[in-house]
Coordinates of C-alpha atoms in Angstrom, one line a residue:
X696 CA -21.4 -4.3 -4.1
X697 CA -22.2 -4.0 -0.4
X698 CA -19.9 -3.9 2.6
X699 CA -20.9 -7.4 3.6
X700 CA -19.5 -8.6 0.2
X701 CA -15.9 -7.6 1.2
X702 CA -13.3 -8.8 0.6
X703 CA -13.9 -9.1 -3.1
X704 CA -13.4 -12.6 -4.6
X705 CA -11.5 -10.8 -7.4
X706 CA -10.7 -7.0 -7.0
X707 CA -10.0 -6.8 -10.7
X708 CA -7.1 -5.6 -12.9
X709 CA -6.5 -1.9 -12.2
X710 CA -5.7 0.7 -14.9
X711 CA -2.4 1.9 -13.3
X712 CA -1.2 4.0 -16.2
X713 CA -1.8 7.2 -14.2
X714 CA -3.5 8.4 -11.1
X715 CA -6.5 9.9 -13.0
X716 CA -7.0 6.6 -15.0
X717 CA -6.9 4.7 -11.7
X718 CA -9.5 6.9 -10.2
X719 CA -11.7 6.5 -13.3
X720 CA -11.3 2.7 -13.1
X721 CA -12.4 2.7 -9.5
X722 CA -15.4 4.8 -10.4
X723 CA -16.4 2.4 -13.3
X724 CA -16.1 -0.6 -11.0
X725 CA -18.6 1.0 -8.5
X726 CA -21.0 2.4 -11.1
X727 CA -24.0 0.7 -9.4
X728 CA -23.2 2.2 -6.0
X729 CA -22.5 5.6 -7.6
X730 CA -25.9 5.6 -9.3
X731 CA -27.6 4.6 -6.1
X732 CA -25.9 7.4 -4.2
X733 CA -26.7 9.9 -7.0
X734 CA -30.4 9.0 -6.7
X735 CA -30.6 9.5 -3.0
X736 CA -28.6 12.7 -3.4
X737 CA -31.0 14.1 -5.9
X738 CA -33.9 13.3 -3.6
X739 CA -32.2 15.0 -0.7
X740 CA -31.0 18.1 -2.6
X741 CA -34.2 18.6 -4.6
X742 CA -36.3 18.2 -1.5
X743 CA -34.3 20.9 0.3
X744 CA -34.3 23.2 -2.8
X745 CA -38.1 22.8 -3.1
X746 CA -38.6 24.2 0.5
X747 CA -38.3 27.9 -0.6
X748 CA -40.9 27.5 -3.3
X749 CA -43.3 25.9 -0.7
X750 CA -42.6 28.8 1.7
X751 CA -43.2 31.3 -1.1
X752 CA -46.5 29.7 -1.9
X753 CA -47.4 29.8 1.8
X754 CA -46.5 33.4 2.2
X755 CA -48.4 34.4 -0.9
X756 CA -51.4 32.4 0.3
X757 CA -51.4 34.3 3.5
X758 CA -51.2 37.6 1.6
X759 CA -54.1 36.5 -0.6
X760 CA -56.1 35.0 2.3
X761 CA -56.2 31.6 0.5
X762 CA -56.7 28.7 3.0
X763 CA -56.7 26.1 0.2
X764 CA -53.3 27.2 -1.1
X765 CA -51.9 27.5 2.4
X766 CA -52.9 23.9 3.2
X767 CA -51.4 22.8 -0.1
X768 CA -48.1 24.5 0.8
X769 CA -48.2 22.9 4.2
X770 CA -48.6 19.4 2.6
X771 CA -45.8 20.1 0.2
X772 CA -43.5 21.2 3.0
X773 CA -44.2 17.9 4.9
X774 CA -43.4 15.9 1.8
X775 CA -40.2 17.9 1.2
X776 CA -39.1 17.4 4.8
X777 CA -39.7 13.6 4.5
X778 CA -37.9 13.5 1.2
X779 CA -35.0 15.5 2.6
X780 CA -34.7 13.2 5.7
X781 CA -34.9 10.0 3.7
X782 CA -32.5 11.3 1.0
X783 CA -29.9 12.5 3.6
X784 CA -30.0 9.2 5.5
X785 CA -29.6 6.9 2.6
X786 CA -27.2 9.3 0.8
X787 CA -24.9 9.1 3.7
X788 CA -25.3 5.3 3.9
X789 CA -24.6 4.7 0.2
X790 CA -21.8 7.3 0.0
X791 CA -19.9 5.8 3.0
X792 CA -20.4 2.3 1.4
X793 CA -18.8 3.6 -1.8
X794 CA -15.9 5.0 0.3
X795 CA -15.3 1.8 2.3
X796 CA -15.6 -0.5 -0.7
X797 CA -13.3 1.6 -2.8
X798 CA -10.7 1.8 0.0
X799 CA -11.0 -2.0 0.5
X800 CA -10.6 -2.7 -3.2
X801 CA -7.4 -0.6 -3.2
X802 CA -6.1 -2.3 -0.1
X803 CA -6.8 -5.7 -1.7
X804 CA -4.9 -4.7 -4.8
X805 CA -2.0 -3.5 -2.8
X806 CA -1.9 -6.7 -0.7
X807 CA -2.0 -8.9 -3.9
X808 CA 0.8 -6.8 -5.4
X809 CA 2.9 -7.2 -2.3
X810 CA 2.4 -10.9 -2.2
X811 CA 3.2 -11.1 -5.9
X812 CA 6.4 -9.2 -5.8
X813 CA 7.6 -10.4 -2.4
X814 CA 10.9 -9.0 -1.1
X815 CA 11.4 -7.4 -4.6
X816 CA 8.8 -4.8 -3.7
X817 CA 10.9 -2.9 -1.2
X818 CA 13.9 -3.0 -3.6
X819 CA 11.8 -1.1 -6.2
X820 CA 9.7 1.1 -3.9
X821 CA 10.6 2.6 -0.5
X822 CA 9.0 0.8 2.4
X823 CA 7.7 4.1 3.8
X824 CA 5.9 4.8 0.5
X825 CA 4.2 1.4 0.6
X826 CA 3.1 2.2 4.1
X827 CA 1.8 5.6 3.2
X828 CA -0.1 4.3 0.2
X829 CA -1.8 1.5 2.1
X830 CA -2.9 3.8 5.0
X831 CA -3.4 7.5 4.4
X832 CA -3.5 7.4 0.6
X833 CA -6.2 4.7 0.5
X834 CA -8.4 6.9 2.7
X835 CA -8.0 9.9 0.4
X836 CA -8.8 7.9 -2.7
X837 CA -12.0 6.6 -1.0
X838 CA -12.9 10.2 -0.2
X839 CA -12.9 11.2 -3.8
X840 CA -14.9 8.2 -4.9
X841 CA -17.4 8.9 -2.2
X842 CA -17.7 12.6 -2.9
X843 CA -18.2 12.3 -6.6
X844 CA -21.9 11.2 -6.5
X845 CA -22.8 13.9 -4.0
X846 CA -21.1 16.5 -6.2
X847 CA -23.0 15.2 -9.3
X848 CA -26.3 15.4 -7.4
X849 CA -25.5 18.9 -6.2
X850 CA -24.7 20.0 -9.8
X851 CA -27.9 18.5 -11.2
X852 CA -29.9 20.2 -8.5
X853 CA -28.4 23.6 -9.2
X854 CA -29.3 23.2 -12.9
X855 CA -32.8 22.1 -12.1
X856 CA -33.4 24.9 -9.6
X857 CA -32.0 27.6 -12.0
X858 CA -34.3 26.3 -14.7
X859 CA -37.2 26.3 -12.3
X860 CA -36.6 29.8 -11.1
X861 CA -36.4 31.1 -14.7
X862 CA -39.9 29.6 -15.3
X863 CA -41.2 30.6 -11.9
X864 CA -40.1 34.2 -11.9
X865 CA -38.2 35.0 -15.1
X866 CA -36.9 38.5 -14.0
X867 CA -35.2 37.3 -10.8
X868 CA -34.6 33.8 -12.2
X869 CA -32.3 35.0 -15.0
X870 CA -30.2 36.9 -12.5
X871 CA -29.8 33.7 -10.3
X872 CA -29.3 31.5 -13.3
X873 CA -26.4 33.7 -14.5
X874 CA -24.9 34.2 -11.0
X875 CA -24.8 30.6 -9.8
X876 CA -22.5 29.2 -12.5
X877 CA -20.2 32.1 -11.8
X878 CA -20.2 31.1 -8.1
X879 CA -19.6 27.5 -8.9
X880 CA -16.6 28.2 -11.2
X881 CA -15.1 31.2 -9.3
X882 CA -12.6 29.0 -7.5
X883 CA -11.3 27.3 -10.7
X884 CA -8.4 29.7 -11.3
X885 CA -7.1 29.0 -7.7
X886 CA -7.3 25.2 -8.0
X887 CA -4.0 24.6 -9.9
X888 CA -2.0 26.5 -7.2
X889 CA -4.0 24.7 -4.4
X890 CA -3.3 21.4 -6.1
X891 CA 0.5 22.0 -6.4
X892 CA 0.6 22.9 -2.7
X893 CA -1.3 19.8 -1.8
X894 CA 1.0 17.7 -3.9
X895 CA 4.0 19.3 -2.2
X896 CA 2.5 18.6 1.2
X897 CA 1.9 14.9 0.3
X898 CA 5.5 14.6 -1.0
X899 CA 6.9 16.0 2.3
X900 CA 4.5 13.8 4.3
X901 CA 5.6 10.7 2.4
X902 CA 9.2 11.5 3.0
X903 CA 8.6 12.0 6.7
X904 CA 6.8 8.6 6.8
X905 CA 9.6 6.9 5.1
X906 CA 12.1 8.4 7.5
X907 CA 10.0 7.4 10.5
X908 CA 9.6 3.9 9.2
X909 CA 13.4 3.5 8.6
X910 CA 14.2 5.0 12.0
X911 CA 11.8 2.7 13.9
X912 CA 13.1 -0.4 12.0
X913 CA 16.7 0.4 12.8
X914 CA 16.2 1.9 16.3
X915 CA 18.1 -0.9 18.1
X916 CA 21.1 -0.4 15.8
X917 CA 20.9 3.4 16.1
X918 CA 21.0 3.1 19.9
X919 CA 24.0 0.8 19.7
X920 CA 26.0 3.3 17.6
X921 CA 24.7 6.4 19.3
X922 CA 22.9 7.7 16.2
X923 CA 19.4 7.9 17.7
X924 CA 19.5 11.6 18.3
X925 CA 20.8 12.3 14.9
X926 CA 17.9 10.5 13.2
X927 CA 15.4 12.1 15.6
X928 CA 16.7 15.5 14.6
X929 CA 16.3 14.6 10.9
X930 CA 12.7 13.5 11.6
X931 CA 12.0 16.7 13.5
X932 CA 13.2 18.7 10.5
X933 CA 11.1 16.6 8.2
X934 CA 8.0 17.0 10.3
X935 CA 8.5 20.8 10.5
X936 CA 8.7 20.8 6.7
X937 CA 5.4 18.9 6.6
X938 CA 3.8 21.4 9.0
X939 CA 5.0 24.4 6.9
X940 CA 3.7 22.8 3.7
X941 CA 0.3 22.0 5.4
X942 CA 0.0 25.6 6.5
X943 CA 0.6 26.9 3.0
X944 CA -1.9 24.5 1.6
X945 CA -4.5 25.4 4.2
X946 CA -4.1 29.1 3.4
X947 CA -5.0 28.4 -0.2
X948 CA -8.0 26.3 0.7
X949 CA -9.2 28.8 3.2
X950 CA -9.1 31.4 0.5
X951 CA -11.2 29.2 -1.7
X952 CA -13.6 28.7 1.1
X953 CA -13.8 32.4 1.7
X954 CA -14.7 33.0 -1.9
X955 CA -17.4 30.3 -1.6
X956 CA -18.9 32.4 1.2
X957 CA -18.3 35.9 -0.1
X958 CA -19.7 35.5 -3.6
X959 CA -23.0 33.9 -2.6
X960 CA -23.5 36.7 -0.1
X961 CA -23.0 39.3 -2.9
X962 CA -25.4 37.4 -5.1
X963 CA -27.9 37.4 -2.3
X964 CA -27.6 41.1 -1.9
X965 CA -28.0 41.7 -5.6
X966 CA -31.2 39.5 -5.6
X967 CA -32.7 41.3 -2.6
X968 CA -31.9 44.7 -4.0
X969 CA -33.3 43.9 -7.5
X970 CA -36.2 42.0 -6.1
X971 CA -37.3 44.9 -3.8
X972 CA -37.0 47.2 -6.8
X973 CA -39.3 45.0 -8.8
X974 CA -41.7 44.5 -5.9
X975 CA -42.1 48.3 -5.4
X976 CA -43.0 48.5 -9.1
X977 CA -45.6 45.7 -8.6
X978 CA -43.8 43.4 -11.1
X979 CA -43.0 40.8 -8.4
X980 CA -45.3 39.4 -5.7
X981 CA -44.1 39.1 -2.1
X982 CA -44.3 35.3 -2.2
X983 CA -42.1 35.1 -5.3
X984 CA -39.5 37.4 -3.8
X985 CA -39.4 35.3 -0.6
X986 CA -39.1 32.1 -2.7
X987 CA -36.2 33.4 -4.8
X988 CA -34.4 34.9 -1.8
X989 CA -34.7 31.6 0.2
X990 CA -33.6 29.5 -2.8
X991 CA -30.4 31.6 -3.2
X992 CA -29.7 31.1 0.5
X993 CA -30.3 27.3 0.4
X994 CA -28.3 26.8 -2.8
X995 CA -25.2 27.8 -0.9
X996 CA -25.4 24.2 0.6
X997 CA -25.1 22.3 -2.6
X998 CA -22.5 24.8 -3.8
X999 CA -20.2 23.7 -1.0
X1000 CA -19.9 20.4 -2.8
X1001 CA -18.0 22.1 -5.6
X1002 CA -15.4 23.1 -3.1
X1003 CA -15.4 19.6 -1.6
X1004 CA -14.9 17.8 -4.9
X1005 CA -12.1 20.1 -5.8
X1006 CA -10.4 19.4 -2.5
X1007 CA -11.0 15.7 -2.7
X1008 CA -9.6 15.5 -6.2
X1009 CA -6.5 17.6 -5.3
X1010 CA -5.8 15.4 -2.3
X1011 CA -6.6 12.1 -4.0
X1012 CA -4.9 12.5 -7.3
X1013 CA -1.3 12.4 -5.9
X1014 CA -2.5 9.5 -3.6
X1015 CA -3.9 7.7 -6.7
X1016 CA -0.7 8.4 -8.6
X1017 CA 1.4 6.8 -5.8
X1018 CA -1.0 3.8 -5.7
X1019 CA -0.8 3.4 -9.4
X1020 CA 3.0 3.5 -9.3
X1021 CA 3.0 0.6 -6.9
X1022 CA 0.3 -1.3 -8.7
X1023 CA 2.1 -0.9 -12.1
X1024 CA 5.1 -2.9 -10.8
X1025 CA 5.2 -6.3 -12.4
X1026 CA 7.0 -9.5 -11.5
X1027 CA 10.2 -9.7 -13.5
X1028 CA 10.1 -12.7 -15.8
X1029 CA 11.8 -14.0 -18.9
X1030 CA 11.2 -12.5 -22.3
X1031 CA 8.8 -15.4 -23.2
X1032 CA 6.5 -14.4 -20.3
X1033 CA 4.5 -16.6 -18.1
X1034 CA 2.3 -19.4 -19.4
X1035 CA -0.5 -21.1 -17.4
X1036 CA 0.5 -24.5 -16.1
X1037 CA -2.1 -24.6 -13.3
X1038 CA -3.2 -28.1 -14.4
X1039 CA 0.3 -29.6 -14.1
X1040 CA 1.8 -31.0 -10.9
X1041 CA 4.7 -29.3 -9.2
X1042 CA 8.0 -29.9 -10.9
X1043 CA 10.8 -31.7 -9.1
X1044 CA 14.5 -32.2 -9.8
X1045 CA 17.7 -30.2 -10.0
X1046 CA 17.5 -26.4 -9.5
X1047 CA 19.6 -24.6 -12.1
X1048 CA 20.2 -20.9 -12.8
X1049 CA 21.4 -20.4 -16.4
X1050 CA 22.5 -16.8 -15.7
X1051 CA 25.2 -17.8 -13.2
X1052 CA 25.6 -21.5 -14.0
X1053 CA 24.6 -22.4 -10.4
X1054 CA 23.3 -26.0 -10.1
X1055 CA 21.8 -27.4 -6.9
X1056 CA 21.3 -31.2 -7.4
X1057 CA 18.0 -32.7 -6.2
X1058 CA 18.0 -34.1 -2.7
X1059 CA 21.4 -32.6 -1.8
X1060 CA 22.5 -29.8 0.5
X1061 CA 24.3 -27.1 -1.6
X1062 CA 26.1 -24.2 0.0
X1063 CA 26.8 -21.1 -2.1
X1064 CA 29.6 -18.7 -1.3
X1065 CA 29.3 -15.2 -2.7
X1066 CA 31.6 -12.4 -1.6
X1067 CA 28.9 -9.7 -2.2
X1068 CA 26.0 -10.0 0.2
X1069 CA 23.8 -7.9 -2.0
X1070 CA 24.5 -10.1 -5.0
X1071 CA 23.8 -13.2 -2.8
X1072 CA 20.4 -11.7 -1.9
X1073 CA 19.5 -11.1 -5.6
X1074 CA 20.6 -14.6 -6.5
X1075 CA 18.5 -16.0 -3.7
X1076 CA 15.4 -14.1 -5.1
X1077 CA 16.1 -15.5 -8.6
X1078 CA 16.2 -19.0 -7.3
X1079 CA 12.8 -18.4 -5.7
X1080 CA 11.3 -17.4 -9.0
X1081 CA 10.6 -13.8 -8.2
X1082 CA 13.7 -11.8 -9.2
X1083 CA 13.7 -8.0 -9.0
X1084 CA 15.2 -7.7 -12.5
X1085 CA 14.3 -9.4 -15.8
X1086 CA 16.5 -12.2 -17.1
X1087 CA 16.5 -15.9 -18.0
X1088 CA 14.3 -17.9 -15.7
X1089 CA 15.6 -20.4 -13.2
X1090 CA 14.8 -24.0 -14.0
X1091 CA 13.4 -26.6 -11.6
X1092 CA 13.5 -30.1 -13.1
X1093 CA 13.9 -28.4 -16.5
X1094 CA 10.8 -26.3 -16.0
X1095 CA 11.2 -22.5 -16.0
X1096 CA 9.8 -21.1 -12.7
X1097 CA 8.4 -18.1 -14.7
X1098 CA 6.0 -20.5 -16.5
X1099 CA 4.5 -21.6 -13.2
X1100 CA 1.6 -19.8 -11.5
X1101 CA 3.1 -17.7 -8.7
X1102 CA 1.5 -19.9 -6.0
X1103 CA 2.9 -23.0 -7.5
X1104 CA 6.4 -21.5 -7.8
X1105 CA 6.4 -20.5 -4.2
X1106 CA 5.1 -23.9 -3.0
X1107 CA 7.9 -25.6 -4.9
X1108 CA 10.7 -23.2 -3.8
X1109 CA 10.7 -21.3 -0.5
X1110 CA 13.2 -18.5 0.0
X1111 CA 14.1 -17.3 3.5
X1112 CA 15.6 -13.8 3.5
X1113 CA 18.5 -12.8 5.6
X1114 CA 16.3 -10.5 7.6
X1115 CA 13.0 -12.5 8.0
X1116 CA 10.0 -10.9 9.6
X1117 CA 8.2 -12.4 12.7
X1118 CA 4.6 -11.2 13.0
X1119 CA 3.1 -10.6 16.4
X1120 CA 1.0 -13.4 17.9
X1121 CA 1.6 -16.8 19.5
X1122 CA 4.2 -19.3 18.4
X1123 CA 1.4 -21.5 17.3
X1124 CA 0.2 -18.7 15.0
X1125 CA 3.7 -18.2 13.7
X1126 CA 3.9 -21.8 12.6
X1127 CA 0.4 -21.7 11.1
X1128 CA 1.7 -21.7 7.5
X1129 CA 1.2 -24.0 4.5
X1130 CA 3.2 -27.1 5.1
X1131 CA 3.7 -30.6 3.7
X1132 CA 2.9 -32.2 7.0
X1133 CA 6.0 -34.4 6.9
X1134 CA 7.8 -32.3 9.5
X1135 CA 6.4 -31.6 12.9
X1136 CA 6.7 -28.3 14.8
X1137 CA 8.8 -29.9 17.5
X1138 CA 11.2 -31.4 15.0
X1139 CA 11.6 -28.1 13.2
X1140 CA 12.2 -26.2 16.5
X1141 CA 14.7 -28.8 17.7
X1142 CA 16.6 -28.7 14.4
X1143 CA 16.8 -24.9 14.6
X1144 CA 18.1 -25.1 18.2
X1145 CA 15.1 -23.1 19.7
X1146 CA 15.1 -24.6 23.2
X1147 CA 16.3 -21.4 24.9
X1148 CA 14.1 -19.3 22.6
X1149 CA 11.0 -21.3 23.8
X1150 CA 12.1 -20.8 27.4
X1151 CA 12.5 -17.0 26.9
X1152 CA 9.1 -16.8 25.3
X1153 CA 7.4 -18.7 28.1
X1154 CA 9.1 -16.5 30.7
X1155 CA 8.0 -13.4 28.9
X1156 CA 4.3 -14.5 28.5
X1157 CA 2.1 -14.5 31.6
X1158 CA 0.0 -17.6 32.0
X1159 CA 1.6 -19.4 29.0
X1160 CA 2.6 -22.9 30.2
X1161 CA 2.7 -24.4 26.7
X1162 CA 5.5 -22.7 24.6
X1163 CA 3.2 -22.9 21.6
X1164 CA 0.9 -20.4 23.4
X1165 CA 3.7 -18.0 24.2
X1166 CA 3.4 -14.6 22.6
X1167 CA 5.8 -13.0 20.2
X1168 CA 6.0 -9.3 20.1
X1169 CA 5.8 -7.2 16.9
X1170 CA 8.7 -8.3 14.6
X1171 CA 10.1 -10.3 17.6
X1172 CA 11.6 -7.2 19.1
X1173 CA 11.8 -8.8 22.6
X1174 CA 14.1 -11.4 21.2
X1175 CA 17.7 -11.2 20.2
X1176 CA 18.8 -11.3 16.6
X1177 CA 20.0 -14.9 16.9
X1178 CA 16.7 -16.0 18.5
X1179 CA 14.7 -14.3 15.7
X1180 CA 16.8 -16.1 13.1
X1181 CA 16.3 -19.5 14.7
X1182 CA 12.5 -19.0 14.9
X1183 CA 12.4 -18.0 11.3
X1184 CA 14.5 -21.0 10.4
X1185 CA 12.2 -23.3 12.3
X1186 CA 9.2 -21.9 10.4
X1187 CA 10.9 -22.6 7.1
X1188 CA 11.9 -26.1 8.1
X1189 CA 8.3 -26.8 9.3
X1190 CA 7.0 -25.7 5.9
X1191 CA 9.1 -28.4 4.3
X1192 CA 9.1 -27.3 0.7
X1193 CA 10.6 -29.3 -2.2
X1194 CA 13.4 -26.7 -2.5
X1195 CA 14.5 -24.5 0.5
X1196 CA 16.8 -21.5 -0.1
X1197 CA 18.3 -20.0 3.0
X1198 CA 20.1 -16.7 2.9
X1199 CA 22.6 -16.4 5.8
X1200 CA 20.3 -18.3 8.2
X1201 CA 22.9 -18.3 11.1
X1202 CA 24.7 -14.9 10.8
X1203 CA 23.6 -13.8 14.3
X1204 CA 24.2 -17.2 16.0
X1205 CA 27.2 -18.2 18.1
X1206 CA 29.6 -20.9 16.7
X1207 CA 28.5 -23.7 19.0
X1208 CA 24.8 -23.3 18.2
X1209 CA 25.6 -22.8 14.6
X1210 CA 27.4 -26.2 14.4
X1211 CA 24.3 -27.9 15.9
X1212 CA 22.0 -26.1 13.5
X1213 CA 24.1 -27.2 10.6
X1214 CA 23.8 -30.8 11.6
X1215 CA 20.1 -30.4 12.4
X1216 CA 19.3 -28.9 9.0
X1217 CA 21.3 -31.6 7.2
X1218 CA 19.4 -34.4 9.1
X1219 CA 15.9 -32.9 8.8
X1220 CA 16.3 -32.0 5.1
X1221 CA 17.7 -35.3 4.1
X1222 CA 16.4 -36.2 0.6
X1223 CA 15.2 -32.6 0.0
X1224 CA 16.9 -30.0 -2.0
X1225 CA 18.5 -27.3 0.2
X1226 CA 20.5 -24.2 -0.9
X1227 CA 22.3 -22.2 1.8
X1228 CA 24.0 -18.9 1.1
X1229 CA 26.7 -18.6 3.7
X1230 CA 30.4 -18.0 4.3
X1231 CA 30.5 -19.9 7.6
X1232 CA 32.9 -22.8 7.6
X1233 CA 30.7 -24.6 10.1
X1234 CA 27.8 -24.7 7.6
X1235 CA 30.1 -25.2 4.6
X1236 CA 31.6 -28.2 6.1
X1237 CA 28.2 -30.0 6.4
X1238 CA 27.3 -29.3 2.7
X1239 CA 27.3 -32.0 0.1
X1240 CA 28.4 -29.5 -2.5
X1241 CA 29.9 -26.0 -2.2
X1242 CA 29.7 -23.5 -5.1
X1243 CA 31.7 -20.3 -5.3
X1244 CA 30.0 -17.5 -7.2
X1245 CA 32.4 -14.8 -8.3
X1246 CA 31.3 -11.7 -10.3
X1247 CA 28.0 -13.2 -11.2
X1248 CA 29.3 -16.6 -12.4
X1249 CA 30.1 -20.0 -10.9
X1250 CA 33.9 -19.9 -10.4
X1251 CA 34.5 -23.2 -8.5
X1252 CA 32.6 -26.3 -7.3
X1253 CA 33.7 -28.8 -4.7
X1254 CA 33.6 -29.5 -1.0
X1255 CA 34.7 -27.1 1.6
X1256 CA 38.0 -28.5 2.6
X1257 CA 39.3 -28.9 -1.0
X1258 CA 38.2 -25.4 -2.0
X1259 CA 39.7 -23.9 1.1
X1260 CA 43.0 -25.5 0.2
X1261 CA 43.0 -25.0 -3.6
X1262 CA 40.9 -21.9 -4.4
X1263 CA 42.3 -18.6 -3.2
X1264 CA 39.2 -16.6 -4.0
X1265 CA 37.1 -19.0 -2.0
X1266 CA 39.6 -18.9 0.9
X1267 CA 39.6 -15.1 0.8
X1268 CA 35.8 -15.0 1.4
X1269 CA 35.5 -17.8 3.9
X1270 CA 38.6 -17.1 6.1
X1271 CA 38.9 -13.3 5.4
X1272 CA 42.6 -13.8 4.8
X1273 CA 44.7 -10.8 3.8
X1274 CA 46.6 -10.4 0.5
X1275 CA 49.9 -11.3 2.2
X1276 CA 48.3 -14.5 3.7
X1277 CA 46.9 -15.4 0.3
X1278 CA 50.3 -15.1 -1.4
X1279 CA 51.9 -17.2 1.3
X1280 CA 49.3 -19.9 1.1
X1281 CA 49.6 -19.9 -2.7
X1282 CA 53.4 -20.6 -2.4
X1283 CA 52.8 -23.4 0.2
X1284 CA 50.2 -25.0 -2.1
X1285 CA 52.6 -24.9 -5.0
X1286 CA 55.3 -26.5 -2.9
X1287 CA 52.8 -29.2 -1.9
X1288 CA 51.9 -29.9 -5.5
X1289 CA 55.6 -30.2 -6.4
X1290 CA 56.2 -32.6 -3.6
X1291 CA 53.2 -34.7 -4.6
X1292 CA 54.4 -34.8 -8.2
X1293 CA 57.9 -35.8 -7.2

């Protein structure tokens, strides 16, 4: 594959059982690119390694006053230089291609996994870890994939040169052939400690990234409660821990690098000393001594790739482990699993959750009251067909959502979280989402009461006369919480799915606006199935059907006014009444029932 082929039509199914298996899977999927890089690497390294032999032939030709051999040596030097230049150029090109394509494949896999899991992803993995994997970890994984072919070419070159020197000059060649493997493997005893330190550094860096991500996401709240400095101090401490861990890791790698410099120097001294001894005895010619000496010097270049591959693996293995942990997450589904129904049309009908007994009749506005906000969020995810925990599948028109392809399930049922995300861009781009076409942008914005939001966007965007061209900042930070909620609601209404699930869509909106939104949603979604998780009486009063979910089960069903009068658990959630008020209301209700009976 080439860079121009990105993104991949299908990035494949990764082996996410471990970090090492994931790296091996990446390598196998780029075997063609690796072989190409290996070929160019061999051309480059072997051309460089042949230079000393050419120089040795030239020196000996001068000593022997042989013009023919000198010309031959000159021609070989030219060929070696051309081979080295071509090999280096295309080795770099192919190696970088391997790096970029590997990183792009991993990013595609992560993006598909995030789309597959939806909001359940951040419930199972920290958001900061996902950010760290999709940025820095991807680069380190690509580094190892890129470095592997160069390391293989360097290793093959060393073996070939050692064999060549044994044939060319057996007495000195044996010394080099014995010494070079020792140099290549000398750093192995230090690698476990270096790897542990690198893992510790990655762990500290990931923790600091998570802390920074959480701090930035909640900065407005932190400023409101005066906790900004507290979290900044925590981040400073975390960053200092990262710095100390990086220094300790760098010390170990600097020791390995020093060994890679010291030992070749000692081998070079040994070769020169022994070679001079042999030359004085007439057992080695000057040209042969120069060739062997130069070869030892040049072989220090491919030897560096042994250190590089060790560093690349030490840094990429924990990154690959984190990536594999994210990629191993699966969409929770029923025990029967998911069956392919791609050829079927989208189901329609009542939405029913067997686990809680919640029923949302087709074409009706159903409000769900749940005293636990976290439980409400999990139930909303279940209704959308992508729960964070395994269980019995939700049914839409009698069809389990788990049996539908993920795209079909999300087309049929759209879930808007209580904290929706607004991406940066224009309002037109915000509403550039898959939609039925039955609801226009103006209708959706009007139903969500976004008139003042549009005015604020136009005022904050220079040169934007059309509100649709007004720009929205990252995550809508320039807007208030209520304004962000209304824009997100307008986007969901514009999509116009068969079933729309809204989790606290007006929690940050004032009561007057909330009442108009309740009427707008009811009118715009007429004939469509809508489920709203809320405890607001204004929304509950506009619902066709109100369901109370208590301790994971449906406890009462009715309309708002009847439930508020007859159901104390419902009243406790909606009106926030105290125990004393609940007892008094219970007595009054009993008296009313006695009067009605009499």
